[in-house]
Every structure is written in C-alpha cells, then in structure tokens.
Tab-separated table of C-alpha atoms and ligand atoms in Angstrom:
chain	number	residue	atom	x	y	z
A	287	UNK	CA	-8.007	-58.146	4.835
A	288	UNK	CA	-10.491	-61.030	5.905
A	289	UNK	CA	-9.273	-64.413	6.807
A	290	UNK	CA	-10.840	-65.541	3.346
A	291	UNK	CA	-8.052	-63.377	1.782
A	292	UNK	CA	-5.355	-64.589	3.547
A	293	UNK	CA	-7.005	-68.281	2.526
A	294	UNK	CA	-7.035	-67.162	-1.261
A	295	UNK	CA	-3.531	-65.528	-1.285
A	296	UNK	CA	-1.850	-68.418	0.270
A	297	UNK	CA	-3.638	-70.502	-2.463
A	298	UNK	CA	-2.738	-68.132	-5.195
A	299	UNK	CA	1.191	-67.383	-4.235
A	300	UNK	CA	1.811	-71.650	-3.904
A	301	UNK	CA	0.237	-72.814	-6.896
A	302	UNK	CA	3.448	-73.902	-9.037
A	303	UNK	CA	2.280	-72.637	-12.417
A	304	UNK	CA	1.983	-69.392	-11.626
A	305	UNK	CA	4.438	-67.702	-13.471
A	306	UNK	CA	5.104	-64.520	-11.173
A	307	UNK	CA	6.211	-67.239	-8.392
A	308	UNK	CA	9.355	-68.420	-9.974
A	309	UNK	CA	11.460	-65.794	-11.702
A	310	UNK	CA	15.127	-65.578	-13.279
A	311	UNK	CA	18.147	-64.126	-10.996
A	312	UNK	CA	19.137	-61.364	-13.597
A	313	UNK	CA	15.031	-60.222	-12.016
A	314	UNK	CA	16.189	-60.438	-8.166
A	315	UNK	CA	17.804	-57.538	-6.450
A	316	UNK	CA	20.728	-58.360	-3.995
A	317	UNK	CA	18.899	-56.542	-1.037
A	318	UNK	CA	16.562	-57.398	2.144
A	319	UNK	CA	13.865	-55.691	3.560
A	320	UNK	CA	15.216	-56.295	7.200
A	321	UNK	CA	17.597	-53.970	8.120
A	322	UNK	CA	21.583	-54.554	9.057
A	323	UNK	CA	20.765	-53.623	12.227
A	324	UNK	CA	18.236	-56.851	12.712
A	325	UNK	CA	20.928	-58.964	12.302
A	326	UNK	CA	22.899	-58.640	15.395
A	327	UNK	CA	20.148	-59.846	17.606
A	328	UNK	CA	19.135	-62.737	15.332
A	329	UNK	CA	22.466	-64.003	15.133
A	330	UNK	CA	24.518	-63.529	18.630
A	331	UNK	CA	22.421	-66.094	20.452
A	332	UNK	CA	21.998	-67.960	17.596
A	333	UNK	CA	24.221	-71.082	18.909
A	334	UNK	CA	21.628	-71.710	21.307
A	335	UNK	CA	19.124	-72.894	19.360
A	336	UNK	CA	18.720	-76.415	19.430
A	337	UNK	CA	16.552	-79.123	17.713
A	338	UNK	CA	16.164	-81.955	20.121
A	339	UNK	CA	18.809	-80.528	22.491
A	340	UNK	CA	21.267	-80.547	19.425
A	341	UNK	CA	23.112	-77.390	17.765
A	342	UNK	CA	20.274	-76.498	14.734
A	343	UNK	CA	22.147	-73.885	12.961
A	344	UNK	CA	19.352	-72.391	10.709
A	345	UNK	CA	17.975	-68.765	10.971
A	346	UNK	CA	14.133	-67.939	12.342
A	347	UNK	CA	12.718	-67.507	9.508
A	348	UNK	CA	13.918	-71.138	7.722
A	349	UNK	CA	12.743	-72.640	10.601
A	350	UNK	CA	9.386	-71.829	9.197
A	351	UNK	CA	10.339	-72.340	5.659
A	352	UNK	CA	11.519	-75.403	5.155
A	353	UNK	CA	9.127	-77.194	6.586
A	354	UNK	CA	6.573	-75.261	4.437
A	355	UNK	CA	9.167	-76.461	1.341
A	356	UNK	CA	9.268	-80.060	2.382
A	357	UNK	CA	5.715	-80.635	2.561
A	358	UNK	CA	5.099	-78.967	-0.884
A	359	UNK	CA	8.084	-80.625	-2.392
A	360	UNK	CA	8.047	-84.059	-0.680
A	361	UNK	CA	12.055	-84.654	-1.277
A	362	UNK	CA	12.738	-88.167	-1.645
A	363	UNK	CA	16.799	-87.334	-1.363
A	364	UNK	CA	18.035	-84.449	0.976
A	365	UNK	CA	21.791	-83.797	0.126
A	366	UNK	CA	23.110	-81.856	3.068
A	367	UNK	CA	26.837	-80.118	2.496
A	368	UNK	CA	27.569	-79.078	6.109
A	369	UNK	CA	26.533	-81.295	9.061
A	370	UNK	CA	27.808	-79.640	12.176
A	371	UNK	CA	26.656	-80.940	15.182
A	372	UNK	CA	24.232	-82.750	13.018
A	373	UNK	CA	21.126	-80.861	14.262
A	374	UNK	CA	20.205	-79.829	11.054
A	375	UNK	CA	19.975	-83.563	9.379
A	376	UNK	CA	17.797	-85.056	12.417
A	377	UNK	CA	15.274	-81.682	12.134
A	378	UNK	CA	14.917	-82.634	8.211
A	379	UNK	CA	14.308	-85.926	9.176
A	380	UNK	CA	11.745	-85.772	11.839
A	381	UNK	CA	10.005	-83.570	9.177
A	382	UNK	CA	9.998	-86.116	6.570
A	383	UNK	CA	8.359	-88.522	8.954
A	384	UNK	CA	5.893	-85.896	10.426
A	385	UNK	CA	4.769	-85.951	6.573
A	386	UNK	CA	5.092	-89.071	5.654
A	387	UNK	CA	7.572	-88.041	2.902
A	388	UNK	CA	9.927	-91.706	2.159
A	389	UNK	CA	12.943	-89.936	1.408
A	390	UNK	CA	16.541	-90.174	3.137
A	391	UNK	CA	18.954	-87.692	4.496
A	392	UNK	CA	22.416	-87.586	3.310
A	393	UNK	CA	24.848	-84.852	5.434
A	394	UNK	CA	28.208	-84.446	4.621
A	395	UNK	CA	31.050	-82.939	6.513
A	396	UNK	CA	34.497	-82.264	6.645
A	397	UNK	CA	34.534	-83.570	10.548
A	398	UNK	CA	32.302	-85.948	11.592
A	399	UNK	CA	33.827	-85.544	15.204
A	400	UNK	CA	31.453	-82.230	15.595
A	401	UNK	CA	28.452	-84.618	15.295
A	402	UNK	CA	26.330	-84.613	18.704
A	403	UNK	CA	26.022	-87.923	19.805
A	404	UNK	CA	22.456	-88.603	19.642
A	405	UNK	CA	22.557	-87.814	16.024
A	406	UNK	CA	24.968	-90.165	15.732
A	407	UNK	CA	23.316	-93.002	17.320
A	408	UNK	CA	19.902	-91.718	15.708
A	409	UNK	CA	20.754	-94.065	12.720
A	410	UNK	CA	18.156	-92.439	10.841
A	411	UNK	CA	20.805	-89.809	8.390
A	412	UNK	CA	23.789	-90.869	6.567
A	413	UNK	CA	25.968	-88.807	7.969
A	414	UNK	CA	29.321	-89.249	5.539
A	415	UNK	CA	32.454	-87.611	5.911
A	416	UNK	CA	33.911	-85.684	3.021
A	417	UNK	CA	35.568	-82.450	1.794
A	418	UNK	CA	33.838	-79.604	-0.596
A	419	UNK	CA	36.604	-79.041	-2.253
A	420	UNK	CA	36.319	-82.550	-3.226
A	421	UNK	CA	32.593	-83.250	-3.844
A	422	UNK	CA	32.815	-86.437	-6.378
A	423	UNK	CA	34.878	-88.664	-3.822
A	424	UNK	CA	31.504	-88.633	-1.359
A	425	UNK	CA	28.737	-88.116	-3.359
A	426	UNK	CA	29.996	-90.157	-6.402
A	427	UNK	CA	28.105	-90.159	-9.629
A	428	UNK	CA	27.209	-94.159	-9.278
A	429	UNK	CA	25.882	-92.903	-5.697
A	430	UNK	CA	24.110	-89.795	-7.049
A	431	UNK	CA	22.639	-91.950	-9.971
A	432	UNK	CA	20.676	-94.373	-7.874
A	433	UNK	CA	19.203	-91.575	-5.275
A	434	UNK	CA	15.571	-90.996	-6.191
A	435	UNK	CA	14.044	-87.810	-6.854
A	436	UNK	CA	12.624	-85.060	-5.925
A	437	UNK	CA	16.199	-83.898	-4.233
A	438	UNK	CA	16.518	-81.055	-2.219
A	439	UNK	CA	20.440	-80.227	-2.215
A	440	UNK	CA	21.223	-77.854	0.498
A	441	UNK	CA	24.355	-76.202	0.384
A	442	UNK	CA	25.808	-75.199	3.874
A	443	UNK	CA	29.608	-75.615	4.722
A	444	UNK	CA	30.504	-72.315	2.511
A	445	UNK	CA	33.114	-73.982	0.420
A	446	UNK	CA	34.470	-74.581	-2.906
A	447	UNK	CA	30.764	-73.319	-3.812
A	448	UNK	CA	30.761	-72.777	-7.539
A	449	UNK	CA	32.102	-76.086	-8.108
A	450	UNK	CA	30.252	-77.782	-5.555
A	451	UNK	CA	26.670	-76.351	-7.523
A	452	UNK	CA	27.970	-77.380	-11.237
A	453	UNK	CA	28.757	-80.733	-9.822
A	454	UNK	CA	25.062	-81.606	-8.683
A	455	UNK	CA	23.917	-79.745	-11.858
A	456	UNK	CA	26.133	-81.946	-14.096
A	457	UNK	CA	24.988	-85.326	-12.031
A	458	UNK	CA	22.008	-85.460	-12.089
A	459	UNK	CA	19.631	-82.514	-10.412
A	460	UNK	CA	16.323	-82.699	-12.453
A	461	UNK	CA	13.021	-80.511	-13.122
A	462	UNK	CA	11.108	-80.268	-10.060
A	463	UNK	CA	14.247	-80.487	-7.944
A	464	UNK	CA	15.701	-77.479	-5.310
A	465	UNK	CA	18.948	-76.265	-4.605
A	466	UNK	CA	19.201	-74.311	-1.418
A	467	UNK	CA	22.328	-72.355	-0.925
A	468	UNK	CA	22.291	-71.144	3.107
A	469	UNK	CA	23.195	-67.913	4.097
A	470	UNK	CA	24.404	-65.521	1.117
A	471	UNK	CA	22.721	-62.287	3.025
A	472	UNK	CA	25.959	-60.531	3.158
A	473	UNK	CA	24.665	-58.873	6.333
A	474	UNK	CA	25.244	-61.674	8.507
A	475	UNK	CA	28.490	-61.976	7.323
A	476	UNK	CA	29.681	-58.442	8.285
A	477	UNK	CA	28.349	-59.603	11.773
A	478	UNK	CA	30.257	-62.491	11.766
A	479	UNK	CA	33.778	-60.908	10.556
A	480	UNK	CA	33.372	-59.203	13.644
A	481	UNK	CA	32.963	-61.878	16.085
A	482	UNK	CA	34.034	-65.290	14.286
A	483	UNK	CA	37.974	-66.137	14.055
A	484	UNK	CA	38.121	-68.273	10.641
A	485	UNK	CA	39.082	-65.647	8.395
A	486	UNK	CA	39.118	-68.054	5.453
A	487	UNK	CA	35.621	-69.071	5.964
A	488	UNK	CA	34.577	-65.365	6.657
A	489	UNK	CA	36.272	-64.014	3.411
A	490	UNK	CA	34.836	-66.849	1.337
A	491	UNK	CA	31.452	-67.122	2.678
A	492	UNK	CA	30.894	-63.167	2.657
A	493	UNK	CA	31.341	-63.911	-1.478
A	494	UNK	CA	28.326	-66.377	-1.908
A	495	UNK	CA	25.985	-64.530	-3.085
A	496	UNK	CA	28.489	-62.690	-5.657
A	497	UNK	CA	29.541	-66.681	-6.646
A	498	UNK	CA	26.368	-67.538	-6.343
A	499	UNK	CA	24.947	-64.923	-8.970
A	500	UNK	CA	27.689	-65.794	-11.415
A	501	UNK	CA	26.863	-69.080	-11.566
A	502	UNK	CA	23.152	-68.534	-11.838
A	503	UNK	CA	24.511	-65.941	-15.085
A	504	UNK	CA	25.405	-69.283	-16.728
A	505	UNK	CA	22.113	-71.270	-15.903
A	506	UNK	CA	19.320	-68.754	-15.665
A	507	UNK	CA	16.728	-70.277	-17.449
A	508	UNK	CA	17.479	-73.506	-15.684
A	509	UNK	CA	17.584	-72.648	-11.939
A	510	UNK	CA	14.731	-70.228	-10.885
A	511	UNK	CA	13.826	-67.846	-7.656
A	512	UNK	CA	11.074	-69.495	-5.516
A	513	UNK	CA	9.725	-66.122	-4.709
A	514	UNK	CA	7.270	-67.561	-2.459
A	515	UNK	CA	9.581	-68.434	0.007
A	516	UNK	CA	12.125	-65.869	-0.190
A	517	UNK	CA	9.586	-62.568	0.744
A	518	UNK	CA	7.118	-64.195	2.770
A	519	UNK	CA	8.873	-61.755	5.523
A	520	UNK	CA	9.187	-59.156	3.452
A	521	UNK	CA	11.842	-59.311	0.319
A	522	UNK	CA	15.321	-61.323	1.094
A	523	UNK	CA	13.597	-61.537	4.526
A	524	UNK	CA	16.075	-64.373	5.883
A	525	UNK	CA	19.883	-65.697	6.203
A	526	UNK	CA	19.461	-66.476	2.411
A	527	UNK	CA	18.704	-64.101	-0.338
A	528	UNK	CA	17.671	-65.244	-3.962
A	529	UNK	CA	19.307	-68.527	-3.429
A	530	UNK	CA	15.749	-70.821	-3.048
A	531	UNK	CA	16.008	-72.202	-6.578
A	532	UNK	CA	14.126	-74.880	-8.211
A	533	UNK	CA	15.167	-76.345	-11.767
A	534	UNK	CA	12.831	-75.880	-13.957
B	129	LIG	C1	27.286	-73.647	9.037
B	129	LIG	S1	27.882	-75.209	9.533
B	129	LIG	C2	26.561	-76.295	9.050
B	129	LIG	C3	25.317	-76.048	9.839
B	129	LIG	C4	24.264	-77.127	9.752
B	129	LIG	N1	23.895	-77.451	8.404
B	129	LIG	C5	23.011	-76.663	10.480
B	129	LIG	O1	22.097	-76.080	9.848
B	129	LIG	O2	22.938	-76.877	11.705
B	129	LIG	C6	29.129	-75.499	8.372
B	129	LIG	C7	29.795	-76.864	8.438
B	129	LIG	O3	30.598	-77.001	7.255
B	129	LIG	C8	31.706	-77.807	7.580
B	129	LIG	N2	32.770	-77.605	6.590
B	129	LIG	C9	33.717	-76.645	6.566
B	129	LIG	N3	34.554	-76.824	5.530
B	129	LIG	C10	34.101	-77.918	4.854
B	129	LIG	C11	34.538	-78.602	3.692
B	129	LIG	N4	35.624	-78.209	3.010
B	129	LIG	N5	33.842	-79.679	3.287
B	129	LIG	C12	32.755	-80.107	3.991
B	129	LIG	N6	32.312	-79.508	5.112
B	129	LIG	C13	32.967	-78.424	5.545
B	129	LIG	C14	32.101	-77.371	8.979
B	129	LIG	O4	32.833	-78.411	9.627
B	129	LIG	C15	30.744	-77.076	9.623
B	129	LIG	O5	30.312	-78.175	10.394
C-alpha cells in the first residue's frame, strides 16, 4: 500500500453517504478482534491516565477517536452521563476549542464531590449533579429543547441505561446526531469483576451491551453503527463495541 492509498481509503471510509459505513445492529457481531487477554494490561493502569493532570477515564483507542468524531461531527451540545473526576468534560472541551467547534459541555453525575478541582474552577463545563435513574429531573425537556444541535450524548455512569437512551430518543435527539454508549466490551468487565468492589455496578454494567442490543431491536432503522470508528483497530477494537451510533 502507497501513502496515496492510505490518502484515498481514509477519504473513501469517512464520506457519510457511503452506505457500507453506517449499518443496522441486527448486522454487528458482539465480538472484538483484540483478544481477552489485551485487556488486562490496557485496563490495570488505566487510573493513571490523566488529561491535564486530571483522572481521564477513556480507553487508548477513544483517545484517538473522539477527537477524530468531534471534528467530523462538530457537536454543538455534548451531554455527558458520568463525570468522575471531571477529566473527561475538560478533554471534550479543549477539543471543541482546538476546532473551533461553539458547542457546550454538559456532565452529569451522581457526586459532584469526585470532581477534581481544576475542573471545577475551569468554568468552562456545566458540570450538574443528578441521578440516572432519574434522567428528566437534570436534563429536563424545557432544558433539552433549547440545546442546539448536532448533540453528541455520551453515556458513561452504567446506569438505569435503557431508560436513560429512550429518554434522549423521546426528547429530542435528531438526524445527524450520536449517541455513544462507553464501555459495553464485556471483556473489560470480566477484568473488572475481578478487581473492582461495586458489585451492583459490575453486574449491571457487564449487561450493556445485552441492554444495549435490545434497545437498538426496537430502533434499528433509526440508530445506526458508525463502522468507521468502531474497526479502525481491527473489529470492536476498543472499550465499546457496536455502540458508536448516529440517528439517521
Ligand atoms: C466510568 S465513571 C465516568 C468516567 C468519565 N466519563 C471519564 O471518561 O473520565 C462513572 C461515573 O458515573 C457516576 N455514577 C454512578 N451512578 C450514577 C447514577 N445513578 N447517576 C449518575 N451518575 C452515576 C459515578 O459517580 C462515576 O463518577
């Protein structure tokens, strides 16, 4: 392969019309070219990665994604379910500026009091504290009705999922729009039932990409497999597997 191929592919697999790029769920296969066994490196030192000296909870390979996705999809709203330290928000952020995308960050969690300081005082994210299990109270449909589109609505704090995607899907996500739900490899959560104590969160989280599926069952034509950016590392080659969607 020259470097004029590698030009031409990257053309060919991001152009948005093409129709192998996006495909339904019921044409995904719940499997990843890396193996289990990758997983245990990737993951055990993964609390050291940082983003500005903060806790940035995202695997390798979305490191390199997203940015890839925000440039293409310049997100005017970014929903974030799952703030953590907050590392996550400011990285999204500092991308939108790098590419002089106008949107806002929105992060939600169910304690703020994990937030690292300097996110806090970065004043740039709304950082708003609020419950899964209890999605309309924080993201209310006046709110969600005023927030300009494209949105990219990422789904991280591995609760109440099913409900949490029908919500957004109900108010208000739109054509052109992605939905990102984080980590439904069930690999990583075998790894992390082994060395993580919250049992609830293990038991639920190790089901996302069963409730994830199921919901998809209802809304295939609507919510489609961005292929591009799920096998760039070889099929399912990240924390999430068939769970890049954009509404058609
Ligand atoms: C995996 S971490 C988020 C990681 C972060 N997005 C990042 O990439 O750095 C999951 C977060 O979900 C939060 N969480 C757990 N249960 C929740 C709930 N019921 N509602 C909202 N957030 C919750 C936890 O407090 C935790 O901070």
């Amino acid at each position: 392969m020259s470097y004029q191929d590698v030009i031409q592919q990257a053309r060919h697999k991001t152009e948005p019309l093409k129709s192998d790029r996006f495909i339904k769920i019921s044409q995904r296969e719940d499997r990843c070219d890396l193996p289990r066994s990758a997983w245990t490196p990737l993951l055990e030192n993964s609390y050291l990665q940082t983003w500005k000296g903060i806790v940035l909870n995202k695997g390798v390979m979305e490191i390199a994604l997203y940015p890839m996705l925000l440039y293409e999809l310049r997100p005017q709203t970014i929903i974030e379910i799952g703030a953590l330290n907050g590392g996550s928000a400011i990285w999204l952020t500092d991308h939108l500026e790098l590419f002089r995308i106008e949107g806002k960050v929105y992060s939600m969690d169910i304690d703020l009091s994990l937030l690292d300081e300097n996110a806090k005082s970065d004043g740039r994210v709304d950082f708003l504290q609020g419950d899964s299990n209890n999605i309309a109270t924080t993201f209310t449909p006046q709110m969600l009705a005023k927030l300009p589109h494209p949105w990219l609505v990422i789904e991280d704090a591995h609760v109440n999922l099913v409900a949490v995607l029908e919500y957004f899907h109900q108010q208000g996500l739109m054509s052109g729009d992605y939905l990102i739900v984080e980590d439904t490899n069930p690999l990583m959560w075998g790894y992390w039932k082994d060395n993580w104590d919250d049992a609830d969160n293990i038991e639920e989280g190790g089901r996302k990409l069963e409730d994830l599926r199921s919901w998809l069952k209802n809304h295939e034509d609507e919510y489609l497999v961005d292929t591009y950016y799920h096998d760039i590392y070889g099929y399912n080659g990240s924390k999430n597997w068939n769970s890049i969607l954009k509404k058609a």
